[in-house]
Short mmCIF file of C-alpha atoms and ligand atoms in Angstrom, two decimals:
data_model
loop_
_atom_site.label_atom_id
_atom_site.label_comp_id
_atom_site.label_asym_id
_atom_site.label_seq_id
_atom_site.Cartn_x
_atom_site.Cartn_y
_atom_site.Cartn_z
CA UNK A 1 113.21 125.95 84.70
CA UNK A 2 111.28 125.64 81.29
CA UNK A 3 108.49 128.00 81.58
CA UNK A 4 104.92 126.77 82.25
CA UNK A 5 102.61 127.23 79.01
CA UNK A 6 101.22 130.64 78.47
CA UNK A 7 97.68 130.99 79.47
CA UNK A 8 96.70 131.30 75.77
CA UNK A 9 98.60 127.95 74.82
CA UNK A 10 96.96 126.42 77.64
CA UNK A 11 93.63 127.43 76.49
CA UNK A 12 94.32 126.17 73.01
CA UNK A 13 95.53 122.48 74.91
CA UNK A 14 91.98 122.46 76.81
CA UNK A 15 90.43 123.39 73.64
CA UNK A 16 91.92 120.51 71.53
CA UNK A 17 91.99 118.65 74.60
CA UNK A 18 88.09 118.74 75.84
CA UNK A 19 86.41 119.94 72.65
CA UNK A 20 84.32 121.73 75.06
CA UNK A 21 83.08 124.57 76.43
CA UNK A 22 83.30 126.12 80.34
CA UNK A 23 82.95 123.39 82.59
CA UNK A 24 79.67 123.56 84.80
CA UNK A 25 80.24 125.73 87.65
CA UNK A 26 81.46 123.90 91.08
CA UNK A 27 78.54 123.46 93.86
CA UNK A 28 79.89 123.99 97.44
CA UNK A 29 76.09 124.15 98.81
CA UNK A 30 75.18 120.57 100.29
CA UNK A 31 72.07 120.87 99.12
CA UNK A 32 72.61 121.12 95.45
CA UNK A 33 73.99 117.71 95.19
CA UNK A 34 72.41 116.10 92.23
CA UNK A 35 71.45 112.68 92.94
CA UNK A 36 73.63 110.07 92.13
CA UNK A 37 74.44 105.98 92.13
CA UNK A 38 77.77 104.76 93.35
CA UNK A 39 78.78 101.37 91.84
CA UNK A 40 79.15 98.69 94.15
CA UNK A 41 82.45 97.34 95.15
CA UNK A 42 81.58 94.37 95.90
CA UNK A 43 79.95 93.43 92.50
CA UNK A 44 82.19 92.30 90.24
CA UNK A 45 81.49 93.47 86.11
CA UNK A 46 80.10 90.19 85.14
CA UNK A 47 77.56 90.89 87.79
CA UNK A 48 79.05 88.54 90.36
CA UNK A 49 78.90 89.20 94.07
CA UNK A 50 82.14 89.11 95.75
CA UNK A 51 81.36 87.37 99.14
CA UNK A 52 84.84 86.54 100.88
CA UNK A 53 88.38 88.05 100.23
CA UNK A 54 89.78 85.45 97.97
CA UNK A 55 86.80 86.20 95.24
CA UNK A 56 87.90 90.07 96.08
CA UNK A 57 91.61 89.69 95.92
CA UNK A 58 91.54 87.17 92.60
CA UNK A 59 88.84 88.75 90.94
CA UNK A 60 87.52 91.94 91.79
CA UNK A 61 90.82 93.54 92.86
CA UNK A 62 92.36 93.28 89.25
CA UNK A 63 89.41 94.44 87.88
CA UNK A 64 89.20 97.30 89.70
CA UNK A 65 92.83 98.35 88.92
CA UNK A 66 92.37 97.83 85.54
CA UNK A 67 89.34 99.88 85.64
CA UNK A 68 91.29 103.07 86.96
CA UNK A 69 94.21 102.54 85.11
CA UNK A 70 92.03 102.74 81.78
CA UNK A 71 89.11 105.15 82.44
CA UNK A 72 91.32 107.65 85.35
CA UNK A 73 94.94 107.86 85.69
CA UNK A 74 96.58 105.61 82.69
CA UNK A 75 98.42 102.61 82.36
CA UNK A 76 101.60 102.59 84.66
CA UNK A 77 104.61 100.31 82.42
CA UNK A 78 105.18 97.85 84.95
CA UNK A 79 108.20 96.99 87.69
CA UNK A 80 111.23 99.10 87.47
CA UNK A 81 113.97 99.78 84.69
CA UNK A 82 116.48 96.84 84.09
CA UNK A 83 119.05 99.24 84.45
CA UNK A 84 118.02 101.59 87.48
CA UNK A 85 120.32 101.88 90.42
CA UNK A 86 121.11 103.86 93.01
CA UNK A 87 123.80 105.27 95.24
CA UNK A 88 124.05 107.40 99.11
CA UNK A 89 125.66 110.52 97.87
CA UNK A 90 125.42 112.11 101.49
CA UNK A 91 125.52 110.85 105.21
CA UNK A 92 125.28 112.80 108.52
CA UNK A 93 124.39 110.86 111.67
CA UNK A 94 124.33 113.70 113.75
CA UNK A 95 121.43 115.59 111.74
CA UNK A 96 118.67 117.83 113.75
CA UNK A 97 120.89 117.89 116.74
CA UNK A 98 122.41 114.89 116.66
CA UNK A 99 118.12 113.04 117.16
CA UNK A 100 118.44 111.72 113.40
CA UNK A 101 120.65 110.18 110.64
CA UNK A 102 119.85 112.40 107.13
CA UNK A 103 120.85 110.42 104.14
CA UNK A 104 120.57 111.54 100.41
CA UNK A 105 120.18 108.99 97.75
CA UNK A 106 120.18 109.30 94.14
CA UNK A 107 118.22 106.96 91.96
CA UNK A 108 118.89 106.53 88.58
CA UNK A 109 116.04 105.20 86.45
CA UNK A 110 118.78 104.67 83.62
CA UNK A 111 122.19 103.53 83.25
CA UNK A 112 122.89 107.03 82.44
CA UNK A 113 124.52 109.01 85.14
CA UNK A 114 122.35 112.38 83.48
CA UNK A 115 119.38 110.48 82.77
CA UNK A 116 116.32 110.63 84.83
CA UNK A 117 116.35 110.49 88.65
CA UNK A 118 114.92 111.08 91.79
CA UNK A 119 116.68 112.43 95.06
CA UNK A 120 115.66 110.82 98.11
CA UNK A 121 116.19 112.57 101.64
CA UNK A 122 115.76 110.41 104.22
CA UNK A 123 115.88 111.13 108.25
CA UNK A 124 115.67 108.01 110.58
CA UNK A 125 115.82 108.21 114.45
CA UNK A 126 119.25 107.49 116.18
CA UNK A 127 119.15 105.06 118.70
CA UNK A 128 116.54 102.92 118.04
CA UNK A 129 117.22 98.91 118.35
CA UNK A 130 115.48 97.99 114.99
CA UNK A 131 115.01 99.61 111.71
CA UNK A 132 111.86 102.20 112.06
CA UNK A 133 108.93 102.22 109.75
CA UNK A 134 108.89 104.70 107.41
CA UNK A 135 106.58 107.60 106.08
CA UNK A 136 107.28 108.33 102.90
CA UNK A 137 105.26 111.51 100.65
CA UNK A 138 106.92 113.26 97.73
CA UNK A 139 107.47 117.22 98.36
CA UNK A 140 105.81 119.91 96.06
CA UNK A 141 109.10 122.15 95.79
CA UNK A 142 112.06 120.67 96.15
CA UNK A 143 113.58 118.61 99.49
CA UNK A 144 115.14 121.72 100.83
CA UNK A 145 111.50 123.19 101.52
CA UNK A 146 110.44 120.06 104.03
CA UNK A 147 113.15 121.06 106.78
CA UNK A 148 115.39 124.29 107.24
CA UNK A 149 118.14 122.02 107.94
CA UNK A 150 121.25 123.52 106.15
CA UNK A 151 122.60 119.86 105.52
CA UNK A 152 119.77 119.41 102.60
CA UNK A 153 121.23 119.60 99.32
CA UNK A 154 119.39 122.42 97.59
CA UNK A 155 116.76 121.09 94.65
CA UNK A 156 118.61 121.18 91.22
CA UNK A 157 117.57 122.71 88.92
CA UNK A 158 116.41 125.41 91.78
CA UNK A 159 113.18 126.48 91.37
CA UNK A 160 111.45 129.32 93.10
CA UNK A 161 107.84 129.17 93.72
CA UNK A 162 104.76 131.10 94.63
CA UNK A 163 104.45 128.96 98.20
CA UNK A 164 101.00 130.04 99.37
CA UNK A 165 99.64 129.34 95.71
CA UNK A 166 101.40 126.87 94.47
CA UNK A 167 102.76 128.27 91.46
CA UNK A 168 106.63 129.27 90.21
CA UNK A 169 107.28 132.58 91.48
CA UNK A 170 108.33 135.20 88.78
CA UNK A 171 111.28 134.67 86.69
CA UNK A 172 113.36 137.44 88.50
CA UNK A 173 113.26 136.43 91.85
CA UNK A 174 116.48 136.27 93.46
CA UNK A 175 118.02 132.75 94.04
CA UNK A 176 118.70 132.81 98.16
CA UNK A 177 118.71 130.09 100.18
CA UNK A 178 115.58 131.24 102.23
CA UNK A 179 113.53 128.69 100.76
CA UNK A 180 114.75 126.28 103.30
CA UNK A 181 112.31 124.84 105.62
CA UNK A 182 109.32 126.91 104.06
CA UNK A 183 106.98 123.68 104.17
CA UNK A 184 108.93 122.18 107.75
CA UNK A 185 105.40 123.11 109.13
CA UNK A 186 103.76 120.43 106.85
CA UNK A 187 106.54 118.05 107.31
CA UNK A 188 106.66 118.27 111.11
CA UNK A 189 109.49 115.89 110.67
CA UNK A 190 111.07 116.53 114.06
CA UNK A 191 108.12 115.36 116.02
CA UNK A 192 107.75 112.16 112.94
CA UNK A 193 111.57 111.40 114.20
CA UNK A 194 110.69 111.50 117.89
CA UNK A 195 107.75 109.33 117.37
CA UNK A 196 110.38 106.70 116.39
CA UNK A 197 109.39 106.95 112.20
CA UNK A 198 112.32 107.53 109.42
CA UNK A 199 110.64 109.96 106.81
CA UNK A 200 111.59 110.14 103.43
CA UNK A 201 110.66 112.15 100.26
CA UNK A 202 111.43 113.53 96.84
CA UNK A 203 110.44 116.33 94.88
CA UNK A 204 107.09 115.33 92.71
CA UNK A 205 109.45 117.85 89.99
CA UNK A 206 111.94 114.94 89.66
CA UNK A 207 109.97 112.39 88.39
CA UNK A 208 107.76 115.14 86.43
CA UNK A 209 107.17 118.63 86.42
CA UNK A 210 103.86 119.82 87.37
CA UNK A 211 103.19 121.69 84.30
CA UNK A 212 101.75 121.28 80.93
CA UNK A 213 104.22 120.12 78.81
CA UNK A 214 106.28 117.71 81.52
CA UNK A 215 104.80 114.74 79.73
CA UNK A 216 107.55 115.33 76.97
CA UNK A 217 110.36 115.26 79.60
CA UNK A 218 111.50 113.12 83.17
CA UNK A 219 109.90 109.94 84.01
CA UNK A 220 107.19 110.16 81.31
CA UNK A 221 109.76 111.20 78.51
CA UNK A 222 111.13 107.47 79.42
CA UNK A 223 108.49 105.44 78.54
CA UNK A 224 107.94 107.51 75.82
CA UNK A 225 104.57 108.56 77.02
CA UNK A 226 103.76 111.53 74.31
CA UNK A 227 102.54 115.22 74.83
CA UNK A 228 99.32 115.70 77.13
CA UNK A 229 97.35 115.54 73.81
CA UNK A 230 98.76 112.92 71.23
CA UNK A 231 99.88 110.30 73.99
CA UNK A 232 97.07 107.04 73.95
CA UNK A 233 93.78 107.69 75.33
CA UNK A 234 95.06 105.77 78.13
CA UNK A 235 98.73 106.61 78.48
CA UNK A 236 99.13 108.34 82.00
CA UNK A 237 99.75 111.47 83.25
CA UNK A 238 101.71 113.38 85.89
CA UNK A 239 99.62 111.64 88.65
CA UNK A 240 100.77 107.83 87.22
CA UNK A 241 104.51 108.94 86.90
CA UNK A 242 104.47 110.21 90.45
CA UNK A 243 102.79 107.27 91.46
CA UNK A 244 105.31 104.87 89.76
CA UNK A 245 108.45 107.14 91.56
CA UNK A 246 106.80 106.71 95.13
CA UNK A 247 107.20 102.85 94.00
CA UNK A 248 110.88 103.14 92.99
CA UNK A 249 111.33 105.10 96.46
CA UNK A 250 109.94 102.09 97.82
CA UNK A 251 112.86 99.87 95.95
CA UNK A 252 115.36 101.78 97.66
CA UNK A 253 113.82 101.71 100.75
CA UNK A 254 113.70 97.43 100.66
CA UNK A 255 117.19 97.29 100.01
CA UNK A 256 118.59 99.95 103.01
CA UNK A 257 119.16 97.57 106.36
CA UNK A 258 118.67 100.47 108.34
CA UNK A 259 115.04 100.60 107.49
CA UNK A 260 111.54 98.38 107.85
CA UNK A 261 110.69 98.07 104.22
CA UNK A 262 107.60 96.01 105.82
CA UNK A 263 106.26 99.16 107.61
CA UNK A 264 106.01 102.18 105.34
CA UNK A 265 103.23 104.50 105.20
CA UNK A 266 102.86 106.49 102.18
CA UNK A 267 101.49 109.88 102.31
CA UNK A 268 100.44 113.04 100.28
CA UNK A 269 98.66 116.30 100.44
CA UNK A 270 96.81 117.37 98.16
CA UNK A 271 97.79 117.04 94.24
CA UNK A 272 100.37 114.14 95.86
CA UNK A 273 97.69 113.18 98.21
CA UNK A 274 95.91 111.53 94.87
CA UNK A 275 99.52 109.93 93.95
CA UNK A 276 100.16 108.40 97.02
CA UNK A 277 96.32 107.01 96.78
CA UNK A 278 97.09 105.42 93.49
CA UNK A 279 100.71 104.52 94.44
CA UNK A 280 98.96 102.34 97.62
CA UNK A 281 96.20 101.09 95.50
CA UNK A 282 98.78 99.86 92.76
CA UNK A 283 101.68 98.64 94.73
CA UNK A 284 100.76 96.21 97.89
CA UNK A 285 104.11 96.81 99.34
CA UNK A 286 103.24 99.70 101.18
CA UNK A 287 101.68 99.01 104.69
CA UNK A 288 99.53 102.03 105.25
CA UNK A 289 98.30 105.06 103.13
CA UNK A 290 97.60 108.39 104.77
CA UNK A 291 95.79 110.74 102.19
CA UNK A 292 96.01 114.69 102.95
CA UNK A 293 93.21 116.36 101.54
CA UNK A 294 93.26 115.06 98.26
CA UNK A 295 89.73 115.80 97.09
CA UNK A 296 88.99 114.88 93.17
CA UNK A 297 90.89 112.55 92.05
CA UNK A 298 91.92 111.49 95.32
CA UNK A 299 89.24 110.21 98.21
CA UNK A 300 86.93 112.29 97.29
CA UNK A 301 83.89 110.96 95.58
CA UNK A 302 83.62 111.98 91.43
CA UNK A 303 79.84 111.22 91.10
CA UNK A 304 79.08 113.93 94.34
CA UNK A 305 79.78 116.91 91.73
CA UNK A 306 80.41 118.62 94.96
CA UNK A 307 83.88 121.62 95.08
CA UNK A 308 86.26 120.35 92.34
CA UNK A 309 84.52 118.06 89.49
CA UNK A 310 86.18 116.16 86.47
CA UNK A 311 85.48 118.70 83.74
CA UNK A 312 87.33 121.57 86.28
CA UNK A 313 90.17 119.34 87.44
CA UNK A 314 90.55 118.04 83.16
CA UNK A 315 90.56 121.62 82.39
CA UNK A 316 92.95 122.87 84.32
CA UNK A 317 95.37 119.95 85.02
CA UNK A 318 95.01 118.30 81.72
CA UNK A 319 98.72 116.47 81.80
CA UNK A 320 97.54 115.17 85.26
CA UNK A 321 95.05 112.44 84.19
CA UNK A 322 94.70 109.25 81.50
CA UNK A 323 92.93 111.27 78.43
CA UNK A 324 90.33 108.94 78.76
CA UNK A 325 89.32 110.21 82.33
CA UNK A 326 87.74 113.65 79.87
CA UNK A 327 85.34 111.40 78.38
CA UNK A 328 83.63 111.57 82.26
CA UNK A 329 83.67 115.64 81.82
CA UNK A 330 80.52 117.09 83.61
CA UNK A 331 79.47 113.33 82.50
CA UNK A 332 80.46 111.49 86.27
CA UNK A 333 77.24 109.69 86.09
CA UNK A 334 78.92 107.41 83.06
CA UNK A 335 82.40 106.78 85.24
CA UNK A 336 82.42 102.76 85.53
CA UNK A 337 83.78 103.70 89.16
CA UNK A 338 84.07 105.93 91.69
CA UNK A 339 86.78 106.97 94.96
CA UNK A 340 85.49 104.43 97.21
CA UNK A 341 87.01 102.07 95.23
CA UNK A 342 89.72 103.61 95.25
CA UNK A 343 90.28 103.49 98.89
CA UNK A 344 88.54 99.75 98.78
CA UNK A 345 91.71 98.78 96.79
CA UNK A 346 94.22 99.81 100.11
CA UNK A 347 92.22 96.82 102.10
CA UNK A 348 93.13 95.46 104.46
CA UNK A 349 95.85 97.64 105.01
CA UNK A 350 95.80 100.74 107.58
CA UNK A 351 94.13 103.61 105.85
CA UNK A 352 93.80 107.45 106.77
CA UNK A 353 92.03 110.35 105.30
CA UNK A 354 91.78 114.25 106.22
CA UNK A 355 89.66 117.09 105.54
CA UNK A 356 89.68 120.16 106.12
CA UNK A 357 86.88 122.40 106.89
CA UNK A 358 87.90 125.45 105.35
CA UNK A 359 88.57 123.43 102.29
CA UNK A 360 84.99 122.59 100.78
CA UNK A 361 86.79 122.81 97.28
CA UNK A 362 88.40 119.39 98.00
CA UNK A 363 85.08 118.28 99.53
CA UNK A 364 85.13 116.91 102.96
CA UNK A 365 82.01 114.87 102.91
CA UNK A 366 82.87 113.59 99.63
CA UNK A 367 86.56 112.34 101.45
CA UNK A 368 84.82 111.07 104.33
CA UNK A 369 82.08 108.84 101.88
CA UNK A 370 85.13 108.12 100.11
CA UNK A 371 86.69 106.45 102.92
CA UNK A 372 82.45 104.91 104.31
CA UNK A 373 82.39 103.67 100.77
CA UNK A 374 85.48 101.20 101.27
CA UNK A 375 84.14 99.92 104.27
CA UNK A 376 82.22 96.39 102.76
CA UNK A 377 85.89 95.76 101.75
CA UNK A 378 87.74 96.06 104.65
CA UNK A 379 84.77 93.64 106.45
CA UNK A 380 85.98 90.95 104.18
CA UNK A 381 89.19 90.79 106.17
CA UNK A 382 87.53 91.14 109.36
CA UNK A 383 88.42 95.11 109.85
CA UNK A 384 85.88 97.35 111.46
CA UNK A 385 86.80 100.71 108.84
CA UNK A 386 85.77 103.94 110.50
CA UNK A 387 83.17 101.98 112.68
CA UNK A 388 80.83 104.99 112.04
CA UNK A 389 77.75 105.61 110.63
CA UNK A 390 77.95 109.54 109.98
CA UNK A 391 80.67 112.52 109.71
CA UNK A 392 82.24 113.14 112.94
CA UNK A 393 82.01 116.57 114.40
CA UNK A 394 85.29 118.81 113.73
CA UNK A 395 88.73 118.01 115.16
CA UNK A 396 86.82 114.60 116.02
CA UNK A 397 89.35 111.72 114.96
CA UNK A 398 87.73 108.37 114.24
CA UNK A 399 87.90 105.09 112.70
CA UNK A 400 89.40 101.73 113.70
CA UNK A 401 91.50 100.26 110.45
CA UNK A 402 90.08 103.49 108.35
CA UNK A 403 90.70 107.03 110.29
CA UNK A 404 89.25 110.00 109.43
CA UNK A 405 89.14 113.65 110.46
CA UNK A 406 87.77 116.93 109.41
CA UNK A 407 89.65 119.57 111.03
CA UNK A 408 89.13 123.13 111.34
CA UNK A 409 91.57 125.77 108.97
CA UNK A 410 92.33 125.56 105.76
CA UNK A 411 94.16 123.41 102.74
CA UNK A 412 96.93 122.56 104.74
CA UNK A 413 99.07 119.89 106.54
CA UNK A 414 98.95 121.11 110.13
CA UNK A 415 100.67 119.77 113.42
CA UNK A 416 97.04 118.50 114.35
CA UNK A 417 96.68 116.51 110.91
CA UNK A 418 100.47 115.05 111.90
CA UNK A 419 99.19 114.59 115.38
CA UNK A 420 96.22 112.11 114.41
CA UNK A 421 98.32 110.56 111.64
CA UNK A 422 100.96 109.84 113.99
CA UNK A 423 98.43 108.22 117.10
CA UNK A 424 96.54 106.33 114.36
CA UNK A 425 100.09 104.78 112.77
CA UNK A 426 100.86 103.98 116.40
CA UNK A 427 97.80 101.72 116.83
CA UNK A 428 98.06 100.26 113.26
CA UNK A 429 101.56 100.12 111.79
CA UNK A 430 103.48 99.48 114.96
CA UNK A 431 100.97 97.10 116.45
CA UNK A 432 102.39 93.62 116.42
CA UNK A 433 101.80 91.98 113.17
CA UNK A 434 99.10 89.31 112.76
CA UNK A 435 100.88 85.98 111.76
C1 LIG B 501 94.45 122.35 93.05
C2 LIG B 501 93.36 121.72 92.34
C3 LIG B 501 93.41 120.72 93.70
C4 LIG B 501 94.34 120.04 94.59
C5 LIG B 501 94.84 121.39 94.71
C6 LIG B 501 96.52 121.43 95.11
O1 LIG B 501 94.68 123.37 92.59
O2 LIG B 501 92.30 122.18 92.06
O3 LIG B 501 92.83 119.25 93.30
O4 LIG B 501 95.47 119.25 93.85
O5 LIG B 501 95.67 121.89 93.89
O6 LIG B 501 97.35 120.22 95.00
O7 LIG B 501 97.12 122.00 95.90
#
């Protein structure tokens, strides 16, 4: 793997990119949250009120998508490349002790076999009478980390990371297969299978490596994005490319008769939760969204200025968002949108937001308010949304079409989180479709 840019290079890029001194310090005390005003998802830019689902669909939804693309995530190239194609590269009908079928699929984004490509790993439960609904999400460190199953191809290039701190490990770290399954607890694949769902995942690195120079390679290069500093102000960043890849994985799922492409729940944790949020907002083929501790740029309100702020995230992760997002560094009041409107773009599809009390950086209350602020749009569709006025106590899942919980513990995805999500999906995704 190309090494990450050194700290001096990053500092230089930051100075060029933001032209600012250090961001204002983060607030993690609720009483210090400054007053703020949220934009109303039900008022169009020209002042027209949105009173029905038809106006939302025809006017306000496209307008909000455009605002998020221009000001925050950057623009996504339309559709899929004409030469995109795929092949199943491995198939085992007796995986996970015979309970599942494991499939590996390579999706090439161009006609070239050595061009940008994504490796999709799929487990589907055996013995079902109908194609199962699917949980689809990107992983941080390679498909072989999501389960200890020795049949999973080791991610290429094989990169060792410091799993606890989400950093590459030192270059001389010995290459062994010990990384198999290091994130298995975050994925709970056996449980997901046992509850009657398939699970599909790909490594975010296939689409866009998570490092400063990544916009010059992989999928961003395919669309001639330019470097993090040279690209257009409204060009996408890594989050946009990751979201795009989730839609391309769904393109494959639509072609696979063994999977129910009409019931795909897209999910993601933290930075990959932000990507899942943006993917589900743009691509209405996703039937449900699960946003695990997606924080700033995800489910949490930016204007609360609590935990990670716009300036902090743009400083450290200058290649995640559009350059335009930097205009709101320590200037959140000027943002014409906020994240409750991103959550509203999921309506009327089921949405689940999960927080962790030990993860104040992601702003649990801001994530709850992001979900809560989407409710007026769900109501336009006759959906109840969260159904509670106040943030629930710890470990108390709430909600109808919008689900939410705040778990005790650190920044993570746990068996508890999955248990809540699977209960919610059972009610919301597996229910008979309304005709
Ligand atoms: C942090 C970042 C968060 C979140 C997190 C993660 O460093 O500040 O926005 O994305 O990484 O992805 O684990």
